[in-house]
Amino acid sequence: LKITTDIINQEQNEVMPKNLLERCIWFTVQLFLKQSCSEPYNGYRAKFLMIVFWISATYVLADVYSAQLTSQFARPAHEQPINNLQKLHRAILREGYRLYVEKDSSSLEMLQNGTEIFRNLYALMKKQTDYEGYLIDSVESGIKLIADGLENKVVMGGRETLYFNMKQFGFKTFQLSQKLYTRYSAVAVQLGCPFLDSLNEVLIRLFEGGILEKMTNAEYEALSRLVDVNGLTNKFEQQDGVNSNAAAATTDNNKENKKFKNQSSDYIIQPINLRMLQGAFIALGFGWGLAVGIFLLEFFFGNQYFSVFKRLNGCFQQLCRRLKLTCQNYWKRYFS
């Protein structure tokens, strides 16, 4: 009798407040930010609405925000470009960069015979305690040193040479401060030529339009292919008296190198795949579908659905009370 009266009193006291939606939204926001909050209402509708809000807030908003923050903070830092000799001098002093110069090159003569910043750079180069020192046989060997990635290294050379090596070894091998525009050094015309101004204007337009850059790129690519072909023919001429296995191995290695060069030069930036955010939208769609289904059930069945759910809720609460009383009696009997 006592249990039935409690159920009747509880049914009479269960009156849904008017601002239930606002309270549920505020409860979800507090739960998401503070991880603790008081429950505004004990009814099944409020619980269901809180579950829907919690799923949408946790599995959709948090997933999207965390993905955005991860993409922003996990982005690799861009190094400051070394555009002039002053920045190179500071990088050698503060960050421990090592400078290498080709033997018997104009860059080495400029450092040896120069003043101020050149003299300081040459003095810092001579302090390097590497086994190789600061002189290298060629710019290619210096680029191979940079490709090792063990230390911060700098190779000083002409920009046309670096551009050619960049085409040969690939853009990913080393980092350049700026894109190197190699252009034609001069155009010979007769003294007092009346077409000099118009010729300069045409050259400026060609350079601004990128036509000279495309011509230079095509020229260096053709030159690199010519160097590869000449290297292959020289190797085959030298290995005429050697067995065919060595020749086959050489051709295979050259084919692999060519494939790697083509992959590095033909690298195209592809769009980011959004498959990692697919679960968030699936959870959002599931929540919306479940909410629409419950709304249609309440709209069409109305009071029948409400009364059935009330009875189930009362039976469940009655079962919980009996289980609680049984546990208390068991505890008092055996442990007190």
GROMACS .gro file of C-alpha atoms in nm:
model
  336
    1LEU     CA    1   0.000   0.000   0.000
    2LYS     CA    2   0.282   0.236   0.084
    3ILE     CA    3   0.453   0.171  -0.249
    4THR     CA    4   0.136   0.237  -0.449
    5THR     CA    5   0.072   0.565  -0.265
    6ASP     CA    6   0.430   0.673  -0.334
    7ILE     CA    7   0.383   0.603  -0.704
    8ILE     CA    8   0.055   0.799  -0.712
    9ASN     CA    9   0.212   1.095  -0.530
   10GLN     CA   10   0.507   1.089  -0.764
   11GLU     CA   11   0.280   1.090  -1.070
   12GLN     CA   12   0.092   1.390  -0.929
   13ASN     CA   13   0.411   1.580  -0.851
   14GLU     CA   14   0.565   1.521  -1.196
   15VAL     CA   15   0.480   1.846  -1.367
   16MET     CA   16   0.706   1.952  -1.650
   17PRO     CA   17   0.835   2.308  -1.619
   18LYS     CA   18   0.775   2.560  -1.895
   19ASN     CA   19   1.139   2.644  -1.964
   20LEU     CA   20   1.252   2.282  -1.985
   21LEU     CA   21   1.429   2.325  -2.321
   22GLU     CA   22   1.635   2.623  -2.202
   23ARG     CA   23   1.730   2.442  -1.881
   24CYS     CA   24   1.836   2.132  -2.075
   25ILE     CA   25   2.050   2.341  -2.309
   26TRP     CA   26   2.212   2.519  -2.016
   27PHE     CA   27   2.268   2.184  -1.842
   28THR     CA   28   2.440   2.046  -2.154
   29VAL     CA   29   2.664   2.351  -2.183
   30GLN     CA   30   2.763   2.330  -1.816
   31LEU     CA   31   2.825   1.956  -1.843
   32PHE     CA   32   3.040   2.002  -2.152
   33LEU     CA   33   3.248   2.286  -2.005
   34LYS     CA   34   3.252   2.216  -1.629
   35GLN     CA   35   3.215   1.834  -1.639
   36SER     CA   36   2.966   1.860  -1.350
   37CYS     CA   37   2.615   2.000  -1.314
   38SER     CA   38   2.290   1.952  -1.123
   39GLU     CA   39   2.008   1.769  -1.300
   40PRO     CA   40   1.724   2.014  -1.380
   41TYR     CA   41   1.443   1.762  -1.420
   42ASN     CA   42   1.397   1.389  -1.362
   43GLY     CA   43   1.141   1.324  -1.633
   44TYR     CA   44   1.209   1.084  -1.917
   45ARG     CA   45   1.170   1.355  -2.183
   46ALA     CA   46   1.431   1.573  -2.018
   47LYS     CA   47   1.666   1.277  -1.986
   48PHE     CA   48   1.619   1.183  -2.349
   49LEU     CA   49   1.670   1.543  -2.461
   50MET     CA   50   1.982   1.571  -2.246
   51ILE     CA   51   2.119   1.252  -2.400
   52VAL     CA   52   2.060   1.386  -2.752
   53PHE     CA   53   2.226   1.717  -2.665
   54TRP     CA   54   2.514   1.539  -2.497
   55ILE     CA   55   2.574   1.316  -2.802
   56SER     CA   56   2.565   1.612  -3.039
   57ALA     CA   57   2.789   1.825  -2.816
   58THR     CA   58   3.044   1.555  -2.741
   59TYR     CA   59   3.070   1.355  -3.062
   60VAL     CA   60   3.008   1.633  -3.314
   61LEU     CA   61   3.122   1.968  -3.178
   62ALA     CA   62   3.413   1.834  -2.978
   63ASP     CA   63   3.529   1.616  -3.268
   64VAL     CA   64   3.517   1.904  -3.514
   65TYR     CA   65   3.686   2.146  -3.275
   66SER     CA   66   3.957   1.896  -3.185
   67ALA     CA   67   4.018   1.825  -3.553
   68GLN     CA   68   4.052   2.197  -3.624
   69LEU     CA   69   4.286   2.251  -3.329
   70THR     CA   70   4.492   1.947  -3.426
   71SER     CA   71   4.528   2.068  -3.783
   72GLN     CA   72   4.634   2.412  -3.661
   73PHE     CA   73   4.873   2.318  -3.381
   74ALA     CA   74   5.019   2.006  -3.544
   75ARG     CA   75   5.117   2.197  -3.855
   76PRO     CA   76   5.496   2.197  -3.893
   77ALA     CA   77   5.660   2.530  -3.823
   78HIS     CA   78   5.798   2.717  -4.120
   79GLU     CA   79   6.162   2.807  -4.085
   80GLN     CA   80   6.265   3.165  -4.130
   81PRO     CA   81   6.422   3.202  -4.475
   82ILE     CA   82   6.787   3.302  -4.501
   83ASN     CA   83   6.765   3.573  -4.765
   84ASN     CA   84   7.088   3.765  -4.705
   85LEU     CA   85   7.435   3.727  -4.557
   86GLN     CA   86   7.342   3.898  -4.231
   87LYS     CA   87   7.077   3.634  -4.159
   88LEU     CA   88   7.325   3.364  -4.256
   89HIS     CA   89   7.578   3.508  -4.011
   90ARG     CA   90   7.319   3.510  -3.729
   91ALA     CA   91   7.211   3.155  -3.812
   92ILE     CA   92   7.571   3.031  -3.790
   93LEU     CA   93   7.627   3.207  -3.457
   94ARG     CA   94   7.296   3.130  -3.282
   95GLU     CA   95   7.160   2.812  -3.437
   96GLY     CA   96   7.484   2.632  -3.516
   97TYR     CA   97   7.457   2.621  -3.895
   98ARG     CA   98   7.762   2.491  -4.084
   99LEU     CA   99   7.865   2.661  -4.407
  100TYR     CA  100   8.025   2.473  -4.696
  101VAL     CA  101   8.180   2.615  -5.014
  102GLU     CA  102   8.299   2.446  -5.331
  103LYS     CA  103   8.674   2.425  -5.385
  104ASP     CA  104   8.831   2.675  -5.629
  105SER     CA  105   8.499   2.852  -5.682
  106SER     CA  106   8.415   3.219  -5.713
  107SER     CA  107   8.220   3.200  -5.386
  108LEU     CA  108   8.532   3.084  -5.199
  109GLU     CA  109   8.740   3.365  -5.351
  110MET     CA  110   8.474   3.615  -5.255
  111LEU     CA  111   8.481   3.495  -4.893
  112GLN     CA  112   8.860   3.489  -4.876
  113ASN     CA  113   8.917   3.832  -5.031
  114GLY     CA  114   8.606   4.009  -4.904
  115THR     CA  115   8.567   4.245  -4.610
  116GLU     CA  116   8.325   4.286  -4.318
  117ILE     CA  117   8.051   4.023  -4.344
  118PHE     CA  118   8.247   3.805  -4.589
  119ARG     CA  119   8.549   3.807  -4.361
  120ASN     CA  120   8.335   3.715  -4.060
  121LEU     CA  121   8.174   3.428  -4.247
  122TYR     CA  122   8.513   3.298  -4.359
  123ALA     CA  123   8.642   3.313  -4.000
  124LEU     CA  124   8.340   3.118  -3.875
  125MET     CA  125   8.388   2.861  -4.149
  126LYS     CA  126   8.750   2.802  -4.049
  127LYS     CA  127   8.639   2.733  -3.689
  128GLN     CA  128   8.435   2.431  -3.797
  129THR     CA  129   8.586   2.114  -3.652
  130ASP     CA  130   8.441   1.866  -3.900
  131TYR     CA  131   8.651   1.602  -4.062
  132GLU     CA  132   8.557   1.735  -4.405
  133GLY     CA  133   8.622   2.095  -4.305
  134TYR     CA  134   8.433   2.362  -4.494
  135LEU     CA  135   8.546   2.277  -4.850
  136ILE     CA  136   8.352   2.036  -5.068
  137ASP     CA  137   8.431   1.890  -5.408
  138SER     CA  138   8.109   2.003  -5.573
  139VAL     CA  139   7.772   2.151  -5.495
  140GLU     CA  140   7.617   1.806  -5.547
  141SER     CA  141   7.822   1.661  -5.264
  142GLY     CA  142   7.709   1.951  -5.046
  143ILE     CA  143   7.347   1.879  -5.129
  144LYS     CA  144   7.403   1.516  -5.034
  145LEU     CA  145   7.537   1.639  -4.698
  146ILE     CA  146   7.222   1.847  -4.652
  147ALA     CA  147   7.004   1.550  -4.749
  148ASP     CA  148   7.147   1.350  -4.457
  149GLY     CA  149   6.951   1.577  -4.221
  150LEU     CA  150   7.186   1.526  -3.927
  151GLU     CA  151   7.273   1.892  -3.872
  152ASN     CA  152   7.181   2.235  -4.003
  153LYS     CA  153   7.402   2.284  -4.308
  154VAL     CA  154   7.430   2.553  -4.572
  155VAL     CA  155   7.596   2.530  -4.915
  156MET     CA  156   7.697   2.853  -5.084
  157GLY     CA  157   7.693   2.854  -5.462
  158GLY     CA  158   7.556   3.027  -5.768
  159ARG     CA  159   7.182   3.026  -5.800
  160GLU     CA  160   7.188   2.880  -6.151
  161THR     CA  161   7.392   2.588  -6.018
  162LEU     CA  162   7.152   2.545  -5.728
  163TYR     CA  163   6.854   2.562  -5.963
  164PHE     CA  164   7.003   2.291  -6.182
  165ASN     CA  165   7.074   2.072  -5.878
  166MET     CA  166   6.725   2.137  -5.748
  167LYS     CA  167   6.585   2.002  -6.073
  168GLN     CA  168   6.822   1.707  -6.054
  169PHE     CA  169   6.775   1.607  -5.689
  170GLY     CA  170   6.417   1.728  -5.635
  171PHE     CA  171   6.256   2.014  -5.443
  172LYS     CA  172   6.214   1.810  -5.123
  173THR     CA  173   6.583   1.742  -5.074
  174PHE     CA  174   6.669   2.082  -4.930
  175GLN     CA  175   6.497   2.402  -4.827
  176LEU     CA  176   6.549   2.722  -5.024
  177SER     CA  177   6.483   3.068  -4.891
  178GLN     CA  178   6.305   3.186  -5.204
  179LYS     CA  179   6.224   3.046  -5.544
  180LEU     CA  180   6.524   3.098  -5.766
  181TYR     CA  181   6.436   3.276  -6.088
  182THR     CA  182   6.713   3.218  -6.340
  183ARG     CA  183   6.683   3.457  -6.630
  184TYR     CA  184   6.893   3.539  -6.933
  185SER     CA  185   7.181   3.767  -6.844
  186ALA     CA  186   7.175   4.004  -7.141
  187VAL     CA  187   7.045   4.069  -7.490
  188ALA     CA  188   7.298   4.218  -7.734
  189VAL     CA  189   7.181   4.513  -7.945
  190GLN     CA  190   7.363   4.776  -8.142
  191LEU     CA  191   7.462   5.103  -7.974
  192GLY     CA  192   7.195   5.367  -8.021
  193CYS     CA  193   6.935   5.111  -8.130
  194PRO     CA  194   6.590   5.277  -8.149
  195PHE     CA  195   6.419   4.952  -8.045
  196LEU     CA  196   6.598   4.924  -7.709
  197ASP     CA  197   6.311   5.067  -7.501
  198SER     CA  198   6.049   4.854  -7.672
  199LEU     CA  199   6.272   4.547  -7.637
  200ASN     CA  200   6.310   4.610  -7.264
  201GLU     CA  201   5.935   4.652  -7.230
  202VAL     CA  202   5.872   4.322  -7.410
  203LEU     CA  203   6.124   4.143  -7.187
  204ILE     CA  204   5.963   4.286  -6.874
  205ARG     CA  205   5.619   4.168  -6.990
  206LEU     CA  206   5.753   3.823  -7.071
  207PHE     CA  207   5.913   3.801  -6.729
  208GLU     CA  208   5.602   3.921  -6.545
  209GLY     CA  209   5.387   3.676  -6.739
  210GLY     CA  210   5.607   3.384  -6.640
  211ILE     CA  211   5.703   3.294  -6.998
  212LEU     CA  212   6.075   3.332  -6.936
  213GLU     CA  213   6.044   3.116  -6.627
  214LYS     CA  214   5.873   2.839  -6.825
  215MET     CA  215   6.140   2.859  -7.094
  216THR     CA  216   6.413   2.838  -6.830
  217ASN     CA  217   6.247   2.541  -6.659
  218ALA     CA  218   6.211   2.356  -6.988
  219GLU     CA  219   6.572   2.433  -7.075
  220TYR     CA  220   6.707   2.299  -6.746
  221GLU     CA  221   6.485   1.991  -6.761
  222ALA     CA  222   6.614   1.914  -7.110
  223LEU     CA  223   6.969   1.971  -6.987
  224SER     CA  224   6.918   1.733  -6.694
  225ARG     CA  225   6.782   1.464  -6.928
  226LEU     CA  226   7.079   1.517  -7.158
  227VAL     CA  227   7.319   1.474  -6.867
  228ASP     CA  228   7.144   1.151  -6.764
  229VAL     CA  229   7.163   1.012  -7.118
  230ASN     CA  230   7.533   1.103  -7.151
  231GLY     CA  231   7.607   0.940  -6.817
  232LEU     CA  232   7.432   0.623  -6.925
  233THR     CA  233   7.618   0.604  -7.257
  234ASN     CA  234   7.955   0.661  -7.090
  235LYS     CA  235   7.884   0.388  -6.839
  236PHE     CA  236   7.787   0.145  -7.112
  237GLU     CA  237   8.100   0.225  -7.311
  238GLN     CA  238   8.320   0.166  -7.008
  239GLN     CA  239   8.150  -0.163  -6.925
  240ASP     CA  240   8.174  -0.331  -7.267
  241GLY     CA  241   8.414  -0.596  -7.141
  242VAL     CA  242   8.224  -0.660  -6.817
  243ASN     CA  243   7.960  -0.927  -6.775
  244SER     CA  244   7.596  -0.851  -6.854
  245ASN     CA  245   7.479  -0.879  -6.492
  246ALA     CA  246   7.656  -0.560  -6.389
  247ALA     CA  247   7.512  -0.374  -6.688
  248ALA     CA  248   7.160  -0.492  -6.603
  249ALA     CA  249   7.203  -0.381  -6.241
  250THR     CA  250   7.322  -0.037  -6.359
  251THR     CA  251   7.021   0.011  -6.585
  252ASP     CA  252   6.784  -0.095  -6.307
  253ASN     CA  253   6.940   0.158  -6.070
  254ASN     CA  254   6.914   0.432  -6.333
  255LYS     CA  255   6.550   0.345  -6.393
  256GLU     CA  256   6.476   0.368  -6.020
  257ASN     CA  257   6.653   0.704  -6.001
  258LYS     CA  258   6.453   0.833  -6.295
  259LYS     CA  259   6.129   0.716  -6.135
  260PHE     CA  260   6.219   0.894  -5.812
  261LYS     CA  261   6.303   1.215  -6.001
  262ASN     CA  262   5.979   1.205  -6.196
  263GLN     CA  263   5.780   1.147  -5.876
  264SER     CA  264   5.949   1.437  -5.702
  265SER     CA  265   5.915   1.676  -5.998
  266ASP     CA  266   5.556   1.575  -6.081
  267TYR     CA  267   5.436   1.609  -5.721
  268ILE     CA  268   5.088   1.759  -5.712
  269ILE     CA  269   4.916   1.884  -5.399
  270GLN     CA  270   4.597   1.687  -5.338
  271PRO     CA  271   4.294   1.796  -5.134
  272ILE     CA  272   4.261   1.680  -4.774
  273ASN     CA  273   4.048   1.371  -4.719
  274LEU     CA  274   3.760   1.440  -4.479
  275ARG     CA  275   3.699   1.073  -4.405
  276MET     CA  276   3.833   1.120  -4.052
  277LEU     CA  277   3.533   1.346  -3.973
  278GLN     CA  278   3.284   1.095  -4.109
  279GLY     CA  279   3.202   0.952  -3.765
  280ALA     CA  280   3.099   1.293  -3.632
  281PHE     CA  281   2.843   1.343  -3.908
  282ILE     CA  282   2.718   0.986  -3.868
  283ALA     CA  283   2.658   1.049  -3.496
  284LEU     CA  284   2.484   1.378  -3.578
  285GLY     CA  285   2.259   1.208  -3.834
  286PHE     CA  286   2.179   0.927  -3.591
  287GLY     CA  287   2.082   1.177  -3.321
  288TRP     CA  288   1.861   1.376  -3.557
  289GLY     CA  289   1.694   1.060  -3.688
  290LEU     CA  290   1.627   0.933  -3.337
  291ALA     CA  291   1.483   1.270  -3.233
  292VAL     CA  292   1.255   1.280  -3.539
  293GLY     CA  293   1.137   0.925  -3.468
  294ILE     CA  294   1.049   1.005  -3.106
  295PHE     CA  295   0.872   1.323  -3.216
  296LEU     CA  296   0.658   1.131  -3.466
  297LEU     CA  297   0.572   0.868  -3.204
  298GLU     CA  298   0.461   1.135  -2.958
  299PHE     CA  299   0.270   1.322  -3.228
  300PHE     CA  300   0.070   1.023  -3.356
  301PHE     CA  301   0.030   0.812  -3.042
  302GLY     CA  302   0.035   1.091  -2.784
  303ASN     CA  303  -0.133   0.993  -2.457
  304GLN     CA  304  -0.108   0.617  -2.514
  305TYR     CA  305   0.268   0.637  -2.548
  306PHE     CA  306   0.294   0.865  -2.245
  307SER     CA  307   0.080   0.637  -2.022
  308VAL     CA  308   0.267   0.320  -2.124
  309PHE     CA  309   0.601   0.482  -2.058
  310LYS     CA  310   0.475   0.608  -1.722
  311ARG     CA  311   0.376   0.259  -1.616
  312LEU     CA  312   0.713   0.118  -1.723
  313ASN     CA  313   0.888   0.394  -1.536
  314GLY     CA  314   0.685   0.323  -1.221
  315CYS     CA  315   0.759  -0.050  -1.238
  316PHE     CA  316   1.128   0.019  -1.285
  317GLN     CA  317   1.137   0.255  -0.985
  318GLN     CA  318   0.948   0.000  -0.774
  319LEU     CA  319   1.199  -0.270  -0.870
  320CYS     CA  320   1.486  -0.040  -0.778
  321ARG     CA  321   1.334   0.031  -0.434
  322ARG     CA  322   1.288  -0.339  -0.362
  323LEU     CA  323   1.644  -0.414  -0.469
  324LYS     CA  324   1.768  -0.134  -0.246
  325LEU     CA  325   1.574  -0.263   0.056
  326THR     CA  326   1.702  -0.616  -0.004
  327CYS     CA  327   2.062  -0.494  -0.015
  328GLN     CA  328   2.016  -0.293   0.304
  329ASN     CA  329   1.867  -0.589   0.490
  330TYR     CA  330   2.145  -0.817   0.368
  331TRP     CA  331   2.407  -0.568   0.483
  332LYS     CA  332   2.250  -0.528   0.827
  333ARG     CA  333   2.213  -0.900   0.877
  334TYR     CA  334   2.565  -1.012   0.783
  335PHE     CA  335   2.793  -0.709   0.826
  336SER     CA  336   2.650  -0.505   1.115
   0.00000   0.00000   0.00000
